[in-house]
PDB file of C-alpha atoms and ligand atoms in Angstrom:
ATOM      1  CA  MET X   1     -44.014  -7.329 -15.238  1.00 91.00           C
ATOM      2  CA  VAL X   2     -41.948 -10.187 -16.443  1.00 91.00           C
ATOM      3  CA  ARG X   3     -43.982 -13.397 -16.917  1.00 93.00           C
ATOM      4  CA  SER X   4     -41.191 -15.957 -16.370  1.00 94.00           C
ATOM      5  CA  ILE X   5     -37.409 -16.577 -16.112  1.00 96.00           C
ATOM      6  CA  THR X   6     -35.961 -19.859 -17.345  1.00 95.00           C
ATOM      7  CA  PHE X   7     -32.362 -20.667 -16.840  1.00 96.00           C
ATOM      8  CA  LEU X   8     -30.428 -22.466 -19.678  1.00 96.00           C
ATOM      9  CA  GLU X   9     -26.933 -23.919 -19.571  1.00 96.00           C
ATOM     10  CA  ALA X  10     -25.006 -22.793 -22.693  1.00 97.00           C
ATOM     11  CA  GLY X  11     -21.808 -24.812 -22.456  1.00 96.00           C
ATOM     12  CA  TYR X  12     -19.483 -25.094 -19.484  1.00 96.00           C
ATOM     13  CA  THR X  13     -15.849 -25.142 -18.334  1.00 95.00           C
ATOM     14  CA  GLU X  14     -14.291 -26.778 -15.431  1.00 94.00           C
ATOM     15  CA  GLN X  15     -12.063 -25.308 -12.656  1.00 92.00           C
ATOM     16  CA  PHE X  16     -10.747 -26.164  -9.244  1.00 93.00           C
ATOM     17  CA  GLU X  17     -13.388 -25.400  -6.595  1.00 92.00           C
ATOM     18  CA  LYS X  18     -10.758 -24.407  -4.051  1.00 93.00           C
ATOM     19  CA  ILE X  19      -9.515 -21.486  -6.229  1.00 93.00           C
ATOM     20  CA  VAL X  20     -12.926 -19.814  -6.233  1.00 89.00           C
ATOM     21  CA  ASN X  21     -13.896 -20.845  -2.736  1.00 92.00           C
ATOM     22  CA  PRO X  22     -10.673 -21.141  -0.649  1.00 93.00           C
ATOM     23  CA  VAL X  23     -12.602 -21.560   2.669  1.00 91.00           C
ATOM     24  CA  THR X  24     -15.036 -24.534   2.133  1.00 90.00           C
ATOM     25  CA  GLY X  25     -14.194 -25.502  -1.403  1.00 91.00           C
ATOM     26  CA  ARG X  26     -12.015 -28.579  -2.151  1.00 92.00           C
ATOM     27  CA  TRP X  27      -9.153 -29.344  -4.538  1.00 95.00           C
ATOM     28  CA  ARG X  28     -11.514 -30.997  -7.031  1.00 94.00           C
ATOM     29  CA  LYS X  29     -12.646 -29.890 -10.471  1.00 94.00           C
ATOM     30  CA  ILE X  30     -16.260 -28.647 -10.672  1.00 93.00           C
ATOM     31  CA  ARG X  31     -18.365 -27.607 -13.594  1.00 95.00           C
ATOM     32  CA  PHE X  32     -18.908 -23.989 -14.223  1.00 95.00           C
ATOM     33  CA  PRO X  33     -21.913 -23.726 -16.480  1.00 97.00           C
ATOM     34  CA  SER X  34     -22.348 -20.600 -18.578  1.00 97.00           C
ATOM     35  CA  THR X  35     -26.015 -19.678 -17.689  1.00 97.00           C
ATOM     36  CA  VAL X  36     -28.302 -17.768 -19.841  1.00 98.00           C
ATOM     37  CA  ALA X  37     -31.437 -16.296 -18.415  1.00 97.00           C
ATOM     38  CA  LEU X  38     -34.471 -16.471 -20.767  1.00 97.00           C
ATOM     39  CA  ILE X  39     -36.876 -13.732 -19.815  1.00 98.00           C
ATOM     40  CA  GLU X  40     -40.397 -13.512 -21.174  1.00 97.00           C
ATOM     41  CA  HIS X  41     -41.909  -9.974 -21.061  1.00 97.00           C
ATOM     42  CA  PRO X  42     -45.474  -9.326 -22.172  1.00 96.00           C
ATOM     43  CA  ARG X  43     -44.516  -6.486 -24.571  1.00 96.00           C
ATOM     44  CA  GLU X  44     -40.947  -7.284 -25.665  1.00 96.00           C
ATOM     45  CA  GLY X  45     -41.352 -11.045 -26.002  1.00 97.00           C
ATOM     46  CA  TYR X  46     -38.119 -12.994 -25.297  1.00 98.00           C
ATOM     47  CA  LEU X  47     -35.013 -11.273 -23.850  1.00 98.00           C
ATOM     48  CA  LEU X  48     -31.752 -13.050 -22.904  1.00 98.00           C
ATOM     49  CA  PHE X  49     -29.436 -12.030 -20.093  1.00 98.00           C
ATOM     50  CA  ASP X  50     -26.028 -13.154 -21.397  1.00 98.00           C
ATOM     51  CA  ALA X  51     -25.486 -15.563 -24.345  1.00 98.00           C
ATOM     52  CA  GLY X  52     -23.148 -18.324 -22.959  1.00 97.00           C
ATOM     53  CA  TYR X  53     -20.836 -20.281 -25.224  1.00 96.00           C
ATOM     54  CA  SER X  54     -21.683 -21.545 -28.725  1.00 94.00           C
ATOM     55  CA  GLY X  55     -19.846 -23.431 -31.507  1.00 91.00           C
ATOM     56  CA  ARG X  56     -18.472 -20.113 -32.759  1.00 92.00           C
ATOM     57  CA  PHE X  57     -15.996 -20.334 -29.742  1.00 92.00           C
ATOM     58  CA  HIS X  58     -14.338 -23.369 -31.286  1.00 92.00           C
ATOM     59  CA  GLU X  59     -13.928 -21.597 -34.686  1.00 93.00           C
ATOM     60  CA  VAL X  60     -12.533 -18.373 -33.218  1.00 92.00           C
ATOM     61  CA  THR X  61     -10.077 -20.188 -30.948  1.00 94.00           C
ATOM     62  CA  ARG X  62      -8.513 -22.158 -33.773  1.00 93.00           C
ATOM     63  CA  ARG X  63      -5.943 -19.249 -34.283  1.00 91.00           C
ATOM     64  CA  PHE X  64      -3.517 -17.344 -32.328  1.00 91.00           C
ATOM     65  CA  PRO X  65      -3.803 -15.416 -29.935  1.00 94.00           C
ATOM     66  CA  GLU X  66      -7.435 -16.603 -29.257  1.00 90.00           C
ATOM     67  CA  LYS X  67      -6.179 -20.171 -28.980  1.00 90.00           C
ATOM     68  CA  LEU X  68      -4.511 -19.196 -25.700  1.00 91.00           C
ATOM     69  CA  TYR X  69      -7.977 -18.603 -24.146  1.00 90.00           C
ATOM     70  CA  ALA X  70      -9.064 -22.169 -25.087  1.00 90.00           C
ATOM     71  CA  TRP X  71      -5.864 -23.671 -23.571  1.00 89.00           C
ATOM     72  CA  VAL X  72      -6.433 -21.981 -20.180  1.00 87.00           C
ATOM     73  CA  THR X  73     -10.292 -22.413 -20.299  1.00 89.00           C
ATOM     74  CA  PRO X  74     -11.258 -25.645 -22.082  1.00 90.00           C
ATOM     75  CA  VAL X  75     -14.880 -25.351 -23.145  1.00 94.00           C
ATOM     76  CA  THR X  76     -17.540 -27.966 -23.830  1.00 95.00           C
ATOM     77  CA  VAL X  77     -20.451 -26.821 -25.990  1.00 96.00           C
ATOM     78  CA  SER X  78     -22.319 -28.335 -28.971  1.00 94.00           C
ATOM     79  CA  PRO X  79     -24.986 -26.948 -31.251  1.00 94.00           C
ATOM     80  CA  GLU X  80     -27.690 -28.541 -29.023  1.00 95.00           C
ATOM     81  CA  THR X  81     -26.289 -27.208 -25.836  1.00 96.00           C
ATOM     82  CA  SER X  82     -25.674 -23.565 -26.993  1.00 97.00           C
ATOM     83  CA  ALA X  83     -28.319 -21.032 -26.114  1.00 98.00           C
ATOM     84  CA  VAL X  84     -29.903 -21.234 -29.575  1.00 98.00           C
ATOM     85  CA  GLY X  85     -30.046 -24.981 -29.359  1.00 97.00           C
ATOM     86  CA  ARG X  86     -31.657 -24.840 -25.888  1.00 97.00           C
ATOM     87  CA  LEU X  87     -34.209 -22.361 -27.128  1.00 98.00           C
ATOM     88  CA  LYS X  88     -34.996 -24.604 -30.124  1.00 97.00           C
ATOM     89  CA  ALA X  89     -35.709 -27.508 -27.812  1.00 97.00           C
ATOM     90  CA  LEU X  90     -38.206 -25.284 -26.066  1.00 97.00           C
ATOM     91  CA  GLY X  91     -39.881 -24.427 -29.345  1.00 97.00           C
ATOM     92  CA  ILE X  92     -38.422 -20.847 -29.545  1.00 98.00           C
ATOM     93  CA  ALA X  93     -36.691 -19.777 -32.750  1.00 98.00           C
ATOM     94  CA  GLU X  94     -33.587 -17.554 -32.512  1.00 97.00           C
ATOM     95  CA  SER X  95     -35.436 -14.833 -34.461  1.00 97.00           C
ATOM     96  CA  GLU X  96     -37.981 -14.572 -31.637  1.00 98.00           C
ATOM     97  CA  VAL X  97     -35.334 -13.068 -29.213  1.00 98.00           C
ATOM     98  CA  SER X  98     -35.800  -9.338 -29.233  1.00 98.00           C
ATOM     99  CA  GLN X  99     -32.967  -8.310 -26.993  1.00 98.00           C
ATOM    100  CA  VAL X 100     -29.672  -9.809 -25.703  1.00 98.00           C
ATOM    101  CA  LEU X 101     -28.401  -8.081 -22.553  1.00 98.00           C
ATOM    102  CA  LEU X 102     -24.700  -8.628 -21.989  1.00 98.00           C
ATOM    103  CA  SER X 103     -23.557  -8.392 -18.372  1.00 98.00           C
ATOM    104  CA  HIS X 104     -19.933  -7.940 -19.548  1.00 98.00           C
ATOM    105  CA  PHE X 105     -17.688  -8.951 -22.463  1.00 98.00           C
ATOM    106  CA  HIS X 106     -16.002 -12.039 -21.314  1.00 97.00           C
ATOM    107  CA  ALA X 107     -16.103 -14.839 -23.855  1.00 96.00           C
ATOM    108  CA  ASP X 108     -18.337 -17.058 -21.752  1.00 96.00           C
ATOM    109  CA  HIS X 109     -20.994 -14.361 -21.762  1.00 98.00           C
ATOM    110  CA  ILE X 110     -20.880 -13.181 -25.356  1.00 97.00           C
ATOM    111  CA  GLY X 111     -20.020 -16.450 -27.116  1.00 97.00           C
ATOM    112  CA  GLY X 112     -23.646 -17.070 -28.357  1.00 97.00           C
ATOM    113  CA  ALA X 113     -24.419 -13.441 -29.006  1.00 97.00           C
ATOM    114  CA  GLY X 114     -23.961 -13.695 -32.774  1.00 96.00           C
ATOM    115  CA  ASP X 115     -26.606 -16.479 -33.052  1.00 97.00           C
ATOM    116  CA  PHE X 116     -29.535 -14.101 -32.765  1.00 97.00           C
ATOM    117  CA  SER X 117     -30.206 -12.428 -36.158  1.00 95.00           C
ATOM    118  CA  ARG X 118     -32.957  -9.952 -35.035  1.00 96.00           C
ATOM    119  CA  ALA X 119     -31.967  -9.067 -31.609  1.00 97.00           C
ATOM    120  CA  ARG X 120     -30.808  -5.696 -30.306  1.00 97.00           C
ATOM    121  CA  TYR X 121     -27.977  -5.662 -27.765  1.00 98.00           C
ATOM    122  CA  VAL X 122     -27.625  -3.890 -24.481  1.00 97.00           C
ATOM    123  CA  ALA X 123     -24.071  -3.485 -23.222  1.00 97.00           C
ATOM    124  CA  SER X 124     -21.547  -1.121 -21.569  1.00 96.00           C
ATOM    125  CA  ARG X 125     -19.988   1.308 -24.044  1.00 96.00           C
ATOM    126  CA  ARG X 126     -17.192   2.135 -21.601  1.00 96.00           C
ATOM    127  CA  GLU X 127     -16.160  -1.491 -21.278  1.00 97.00           C
ATOM    128  CA  TYR X 128     -16.508  -2.156 -25.026  1.00 98.00           C
ATOM    129  CA  ASP X 129     -14.527   0.894 -26.014  1.00 97.00           C
ATOM    130  CA  TYR X 130     -11.789   0.041 -23.374  1.00 97.00           C
ATOM    131  CA  LEU X 131     -11.472  -3.551 -24.650  1.00 97.00           C
ATOM    132  CA  SER X 132     -11.645  -2.680 -28.279  1.00 97.00           C
ATOM    133  CA  GLY X 133      -8.755  -0.178 -27.853  1.00 97.00           C
ATOM    134  CA  LEU X 134      -6.411  -3.000 -26.628  1.00 96.00           C
ATOM    135  CA  GLY X 135      -4.072  -5.010 -28.901  1.00 95.00           C
ATOM    136  CA  SER X 136      -5.302  -8.612 -29.764  1.00 93.00           C
ATOM    137  CA  VAL X 137      -3.020 -10.334 -27.185  1.00 94.00           C
ATOM    138  CA  ARG X 138      -4.171  -8.038 -24.422  1.00 94.00           C
ATOM    139  CA  GLN X 139      -7.732  -8.535 -25.417  1.00 95.00           C
ATOM    140  CA  VAL X 140      -7.395 -12.227 -24.991  1.00 94.00           C
ATOM    141  CA  LYS X 141      -5.658 -11.642 -21.608  1.00 92.00           C
ATOM    142  CA  HIS X 142      -8.874  -9.812 -20.628  1.00 93.00           C
ATOM    143  CA  GLY X 143     -11.096 -12.763 -21.789  1.00 94.00           C
ATOM    144  CA  PHE X 144     -12.363 -10.692 -24.697  1.00 96.00           C
ATOM    145  CA  LEU X 145     -12.635 -12.477 -28.040  1.00 96.00           C
ATOM    146  CA  LYS X 146     -13.960  -9.773 -30.261  1.00 96.00           C
ATOM    147  CA  ALA X 147     -14.564 -12.133 -33.197  1.00 95.00           C
ATOM    148  CA  LEU X 148     -17.308 -13.830 -31.249  1.00 96.00           C
ATOM    149  CA  LEU X 149     -19.481 -10.681 -31.751  1.00 97.00           C
ATOM    150  CA  PRO X 150     -21.397 -10.178 -35.043  1.00 96.00           C
ATOM    151  CA  GLU X 151     -20.015  -7.516 -37.441  1.00 95.00           C
ATOM    152  CA  SER X 152     -23.208  -5.569 -36.919  1.00 97.00           C
ATOM    153  CA  PHE X 153     -22.755  -5.441 -33.173  1.00 98.00           C
ATOM    154  CA  GLU X 154     -22.099  -1.710 -32.721  1.00 97.00           C
ATOM    155  CA  THR X 155     -25.042  -0.628 -34.865  1.00 97.00           C
ATOM    156  CA  ARG X 156     -27.376  -2.940 -33.091  1.00 97.00           C
ATOM    157  CA  THR X 157     -26.347  -2.030 -29.616  1.00 97.00           C
ATOM    158  CA  ARG X 158     -28.075   0.202 -27.141  1.00 95.00           C
ATOM    159  CA  TRP X 159     -25.343   1.349 -24.752  1.00 95.00           C
ATOM    160  CA  VAL X 160     -26.282   1.176 -21.053  1.00 92.00           C
ATOM    161  CA  ASP X 161     -24.095   4.175 -20.209  1.00 89.00           C
ATOM    162  CA  GLU X 162     -26.193   6.352 -22.546  1.00 86.00           C
ATOM    163  CA  PHE X 163     -29.633   5.446 -21.095  1.00 78.00           C
ATOM    164  CA  PRO X 164     -31.850   8.461 -20.728  1.00 71.00           C
ATOM    165  CA  VAL X 165     -33.502   7.059 -17.658  1.00 70.00           C
ATOM    166  CA  PRO X 166     -32.066   8.013 -14.269  1.00 67.00           C
ATOM    167  CA  LEU X 167     -30.995   5.390 -11.836  1.00 74.00           C
ATOM    168  CA  ARG X 168     -33.898   4.352  -9.544  1.00 80.00           C
ATOM    169  CA  GLU X 169     -33.471   3.168  -5.900  1.00 79.00           C
ATOM    170  CA  LEU X 170     -34.200  -0.455  -5.362  1.00 82.00           C
ATOM    171  CA  GLY X 171     -33.694  -0.529  -1.622  1.00 82.00           C
ATOM    172  CA  GLU X 172     -30.782  -1.422   0.667  1.00 85.00           C
ATOM    173  CA  GLY X 173     -28.670   1.327  -1.109  1.00 89.00           C
ATOM    174  CA  TRP X 174     -28.880  -0.333  -4.455  1.00 93.00           C
ATOM    175  CA  TYR X 175     -29.745   1.549  -7.764  1.00 92.00           C
ATOM    176  CA  GLY X 176     -30.628   0.396 -11.280  1.00 93.00           C
ATOM    177  CA  SER X 177     -31.632   1.600 -14.700  1.00 92.00           C
ATOM    178  CA  ASP X 178     -35.169   0.783 -15.768  1.00 93.00           C
ATOM    179  CA  LEU X 179     -34.500  -1.012 -19.007  1.00 93.00           C
ATOM    180  CA  LEU X 180     -38.000  -1.005 -20.490  1.00 93.00           C
ATOM    181  CA  GLY X 181     -39.388   1.888 -18.600  1.00 91.00           C
ATOM    182  CA  ASP X 182     -42.112  -0.192 -16.814  1.00 92.00           C
ATOM    183  CA  GLY X 183     -40.354  -1.254 -13.712  1.00 92.00           C
ATOM    184  CA  SER X 184     -39.988  -4.857 -14.822  1.00 95.00           C
ATOM    185  CA  ILE X 185     -36.136  -5.159 -15.451  1.00 95.00           C
ATOM    186  CA  PHE X 186     -33.372  -3.081 -13.961  1.00 95.00           C
ATOM    187  CA  LEU X 187     -29.674  -3.029 -14.974  1.00 95.00           C
ATOM    188  CA  VAL X 188     -27.553  -2.744 -11.861  1.00 95.00           C
ATOM    189  CA  PRO X 189     -23.828  -1.709 -11.984  1.00 94.00           C
ATOM    190  CA  LEU X 190     -21.560  -4.330 -10.443  1.00 96.00           C
ATOM    191  CA  PRO X 191     -18.069  -2.946 -10.961  1.00 95.00           C
ATOM    192  CA  GLY X 192     -14.750  -4.786 -10.305  1.00 96.00           C
ATOM    193  CA  HIS X 193     -14.866  -8.011 -12.211  1.00 96.00           C
ATOM    194  CA  THR X 194     -14.707  -5.949 -15.402  1.00 96.00           C
ATOM    195  CA  LEU X 195     -14.904  -2.274 -16.058  1.00 95.00           C
ATOM    196  CA  GLY X 196     -18.615  -2.066 -16.668  1.00 95.00           C
ATOM    197  CA  GLN X 197     -20.200  -5.335 -15.496  1.00 97.00           C
ATOM    198  CA  MET X 198     -23.875  -5.038 -14.780  1.00 96.00           C
ATOM    199  CA  GLY X 199     -26.356  -7.383 -13.172  1.00 97.00           C
ATOM    200  CA  LEU X 200     -30.129  -7.708 -13.533  1.00 97.00           C
ATOM    201  CA  PHE X 201     -32.799  -7.102 -11.016  1.00 96.00           C
ATOM    202  CA  VAL X 202     -36.104  -8.588 -12.026  1.00 96.00           C
ATOM    203  CA  PRO X 203     -38.848  -8.054  -9.376  1.00 94.00           C
ATOM    204  CA  SER X 204     -42.025  -9.974  -8.801  1.00 89.00           C
ATOM    205  CA  VAL X 205     -41.730 -13.068 -10.921  1.00 91.00           C
ATOM    206  CA  ARG X 206     -44.236 -15.348  -9.276  1.00 88.00           C
ATOM    207  CA  ASP X 207     -43.607 -13.861  -5.862  1.00 90.00           C
ATOM    208  CA  VAL X 208     -39.866 -13.889  -6.299  1.00 93.00           C
ATOM    209  CA  ASP X 209     -37.434 -11.008  -6.889  1.00 94.00           C
ATOM    210  CA  TYR X 210     -34.474 -12.190  -8.904  1.00 96.00           C
ATOM    211  CA  PHE X 211     -31.087 -10.547  -8.651  1.00 97.00           C
ATOM    212  CA  LEU X 212     -28.764 -11.960 -11.230  1.00 98.00           C
ATOM    213  CA  VAL X 213     -25.247 -10.901 -10.355  1.00 98.00           C
ATOM    214  CA  ALA X 214     -23.296 -12.377 -13.313  1.00 98.00           C
ATOM    215  CA  ASP X 215     -19.661 -12.830 -12.223  1.00 97.00           C
ATOM    216  CA  ALA X 216     -19.630 -10.454  -9.238  1.00 97.00           C
ATOM    217  CA  ALA X 217     -19.688 -13.844  -7.333  1.00 96.00           C
ATOM    218  CA  TRP X 218     -18.865 -17.192  -8.923  1.00 94.00           C
ATOM    219  CA  LEU X 219     -20.612 -19.570  -6.549  1.00 94.00           C
ATOM    220  CA  THR X 220     -23.539 -19.220  -4.043  1.00 95.00           C
ATOM    221  CA  PRO X 221     -21.173 -19.670  -0.998  1.00 94.00           C
ATOM    222  CA  SER X 222     -19.115 -16.655  -2.433  1.00 95.00           C
ATOM    223  CA  PHE X 223     -21.850 -14.148  -1.483  1.00 95.00           C
ATOM    224  CA  ARG X 224     -23.799 -16.232   1.130  1.00 95.00           C
ATOM    225  CA  GLU X 225     -20.716 -16.582   3.312  1.00 92.00           C
ATOM    226  CA  GLY X 226     -18.832 -13.630   1.936  1.00 92.00           C
ATOM    227  CA  ILE X 227     -15.916 -15.729   0.595  1.00 92.00           C
ATOM    228  CA  ALA X 228     -13.678 -14.012  -1.917  1.00 91.00           C
ATOM    229  CA  PRO X 229     -11.750 -16.230  -4.354  1.00 92.00           C
ATOM    230  CA  MET X 230      -7.930 -16.830  -4.080  1.00 92.00           C
ATOM    231  CA  ARG X 231      -5.767 -13.794  -4.788  1.00 91.00           C
ATOM    232  CA  VAL X 232      -4.398 -15.384  -7.991  1.00 87.00           C
ATOM    233  CA  THR X 233      -7.806 -14.633  -9.613  1.00 88.00           C
ATOM    234  CA  ASP X 234      -7.050 -10.956  -9.176  1.00 85.00           C
ATOM    235  CA  LEU X 235      -5.073 -11.322 -12.427  1.00 84.00           C
ATOM    236  CA  ILE X 236      -8.252 -11.409 -14.385  1.00 86.00           C
ATOM    237  CA  PHE X 237     -10.124  -8.735 -12.518  1.00 91.00           C
ATOM    238  CA  HIS X 238     -10.305  -5.239 -13.842  1.00 92.00           C
ATOM    239  CA  ASP X 239     -10.190  -3.798 -10.404  1.00 95.00           C
ATOM    240  CA  PRO X 240      -9.665  -6.435  -7.502  1.00 95.00           C
ATOM    241  CA  SER X 241     -10.507  -4.036  -4.681  1.00 96.00           C
ATOM    242  CA  SER X 242     -13.721  -2.850  -6.334  1.00 97.00           C
ATOM    243  CA  TYR X 243     -14.524  -6.506  -6.976  1.00 97.00           C
ATOM    244  CA  ARG X 244     -14.258  -7.241  -3.244  1.00 96.00           C
ATOM    245  CA  SER X 245     -16.357  -4.346  -2.247  1.00 97.00           C
ATOM    246  CA  THR X 246     -19.105  -5.290  -4.747  1.00 97.00           C
ATOM    247  CA  LEU X 247     -18.968  -8.838  -3.404  1.00 97.00           C
ATOM    248  CA  SER X 248     -19.284  -7.505   0.102  1.00 96.00           C
ATOM    249  CA  ARG X 249     -22.348  -5.493  -0.752  1.00 96.00           C
ATOM    250  CA  ILE X 250     -24.018  -8.449  -2.243  1.00 97.00           C
ATOM    251  CA  HIS X 251     -23.209 -10.466   0.883  1.00 96.00           C
ATOM    252  CA  SER X 252     -24.779  -7.702   3.082  1.00 95.00           C
ATOM    253  CA  LEU X 253     -27.846  -7.608   0.887  1.00 95.00           C
ATOM    254  CA  ASP X 254     -28.243 -11.401   1.089  1.00 95.00           C
ATOM    255  CA  CYS X 255     -27.896 -11.250   4.914  1.00 94.00           C
ATOM    256  CA  ALA X 256     -30.536  -8.477   5.219  1.00 92.00           C
ATOM    257  CA  LYS X 257     -33.082 -10.199   2.875  1.00 89.00           C
ATOM    258  CA  ARG X 258     -32.472 -13.909   3.319  1.00 88.00           C
ATOM    259  CA  ASP X 259     -35.004 -14.500   6.142  1.00 87.00           C
ATOM    260  CA  ALA X 260     -37.827 -12.911   4.210  1.00 89.00           C
ATOM    261  CA  GLY X 261     -37.267 -15.476   1.481  1.00 87.00           C
ATOM    262  CA  ARG X 262     -38.320 -13.319  -1.464  1.00 92.00           C
ATOM    263  CA  LEU X 263     -35.123 -12.232  -2.883  1.00 94.00           C
ATOM    264  CA  ARG X 264     -33.205 -14.823  -4.892  1.00 95.00           C
ATOM    265  CA  ILE X 265     -29.605 -13.913  -5.798  1.00 96.00           C
ATOM    266  CA  LEU X 266     -28.017 -16.070  -8.532  1.00 97.00           C
ATOM    267  CA  THR X 267     -24.575 -16.102 -10.035  1.00 97.00           C
ATOM    268  CA  CYS X 268     -23.932 -17.114 -13.617  1.00 97.00           C
ATOM    269  CA  HIS X 269     -21.709 -20.041 -12.930  1.00 95.00           C
ATOM    270  CA  CYS X 270     -22.997 -21.847  -9.864  1.00 94.00           C
ATOM    271  CA  GLU X 271     -24.146 -25.275 -11.032  1.00 94.00           C
ATOM    272  CA  VAL X 272     -25.782 -26.233  -7.691  1.00 93.00           C
ATOM    273  CA  ALA X 273     -27.964 -23.049  -7.684  1.00 94.00           C
ATOM    274  CA  MET X 274     -28.978 -23.454 -11.287  1.00 93.00           C
ATOM    275  CA  GLU X 275     -30.008 -27.160 -10.802  1.00 91.00           C
ATOM    276  CA  LYS X 276     -32.109 -26.022  -7.896  1.00 92.00           C
ATOM    277  CA  GLU X 277     -33.754 -23.354 -10.180  1.00 89.00           C
ATOM    278  CA  ARG X 278     -34.475 -25.951 -12.858  1.00 84.00           C
ATOM    279  CA  SER X 279     -36.101 -28.146 -10.235  1.00 82.00           C
ATOM    280  CA  HIS X 280     -38.240 -25.284  -9.085  1.00 75.00           C
ATOM    281  CA  ALA X 281     -39.397 -24.865 -12.626  1.00 70.00           C
ATOM    282  CA  LEU X 282     -40.602 -28.554 -12.939  1.00 61.00           C
TER     283      LEU X 282
HETATM  284 ZN1   ZN W   1     -16.492 -12.808 -16.382  1.00 86.71          ZN
END
């Protein structure tokens, strides 16, 4: 089983809380960290779930149409606060990362992917092919900045849609693909936010089962209270009604499991939850 999970903040952006939580949120700007999960596996070594932002974002968004993304979503990240910088501070070299699992292809999840010279990637072929087939302006509209990915991306990627392993039942009507074949990490489809978004279910890490839901919910209250974001955000979703049904399923799972206290559901961008995780680790 997985030895440990450590959550790293790899850059952040700011947005109005009310837009993502119209019920209990306020009209104030809050930080949305891009969280990277560092997973230590006894056989595979270090794996990352998502790659956050890195300095490459600022290079890529100097030109049009990519510049439009940076206007709408101003990003703060430095070499020290990117995933590779955070790892270095922990004494881990970028070359020690064996796999980078990408939940989906939005820029805040793939930004640092090119910083890992020896890693294999795991991603959705359906989503990648769909986005790659769009013109450059439409790609930016979908939050996809292809230049963030390394040139060798396609040859280094294991496509989740082509996994030979069947889906395994995880309970409460959820299914996942057994990534390493040892029952330690499962890729779980979370459609709606994008075409092929996937989360990660990592059971039994020091008596905690982690379910990392990426952007299927943005903040903890979103799934805890079942609060969908304002309708204006539908503009960036691949399929708004499927997004809402995925969110509602996560809400039901949380309701069913909350009292037992073993399952920890975490979104990628909830600063409050991530600070709590970091304090658990101390
Ligand atoms: Zn996203």
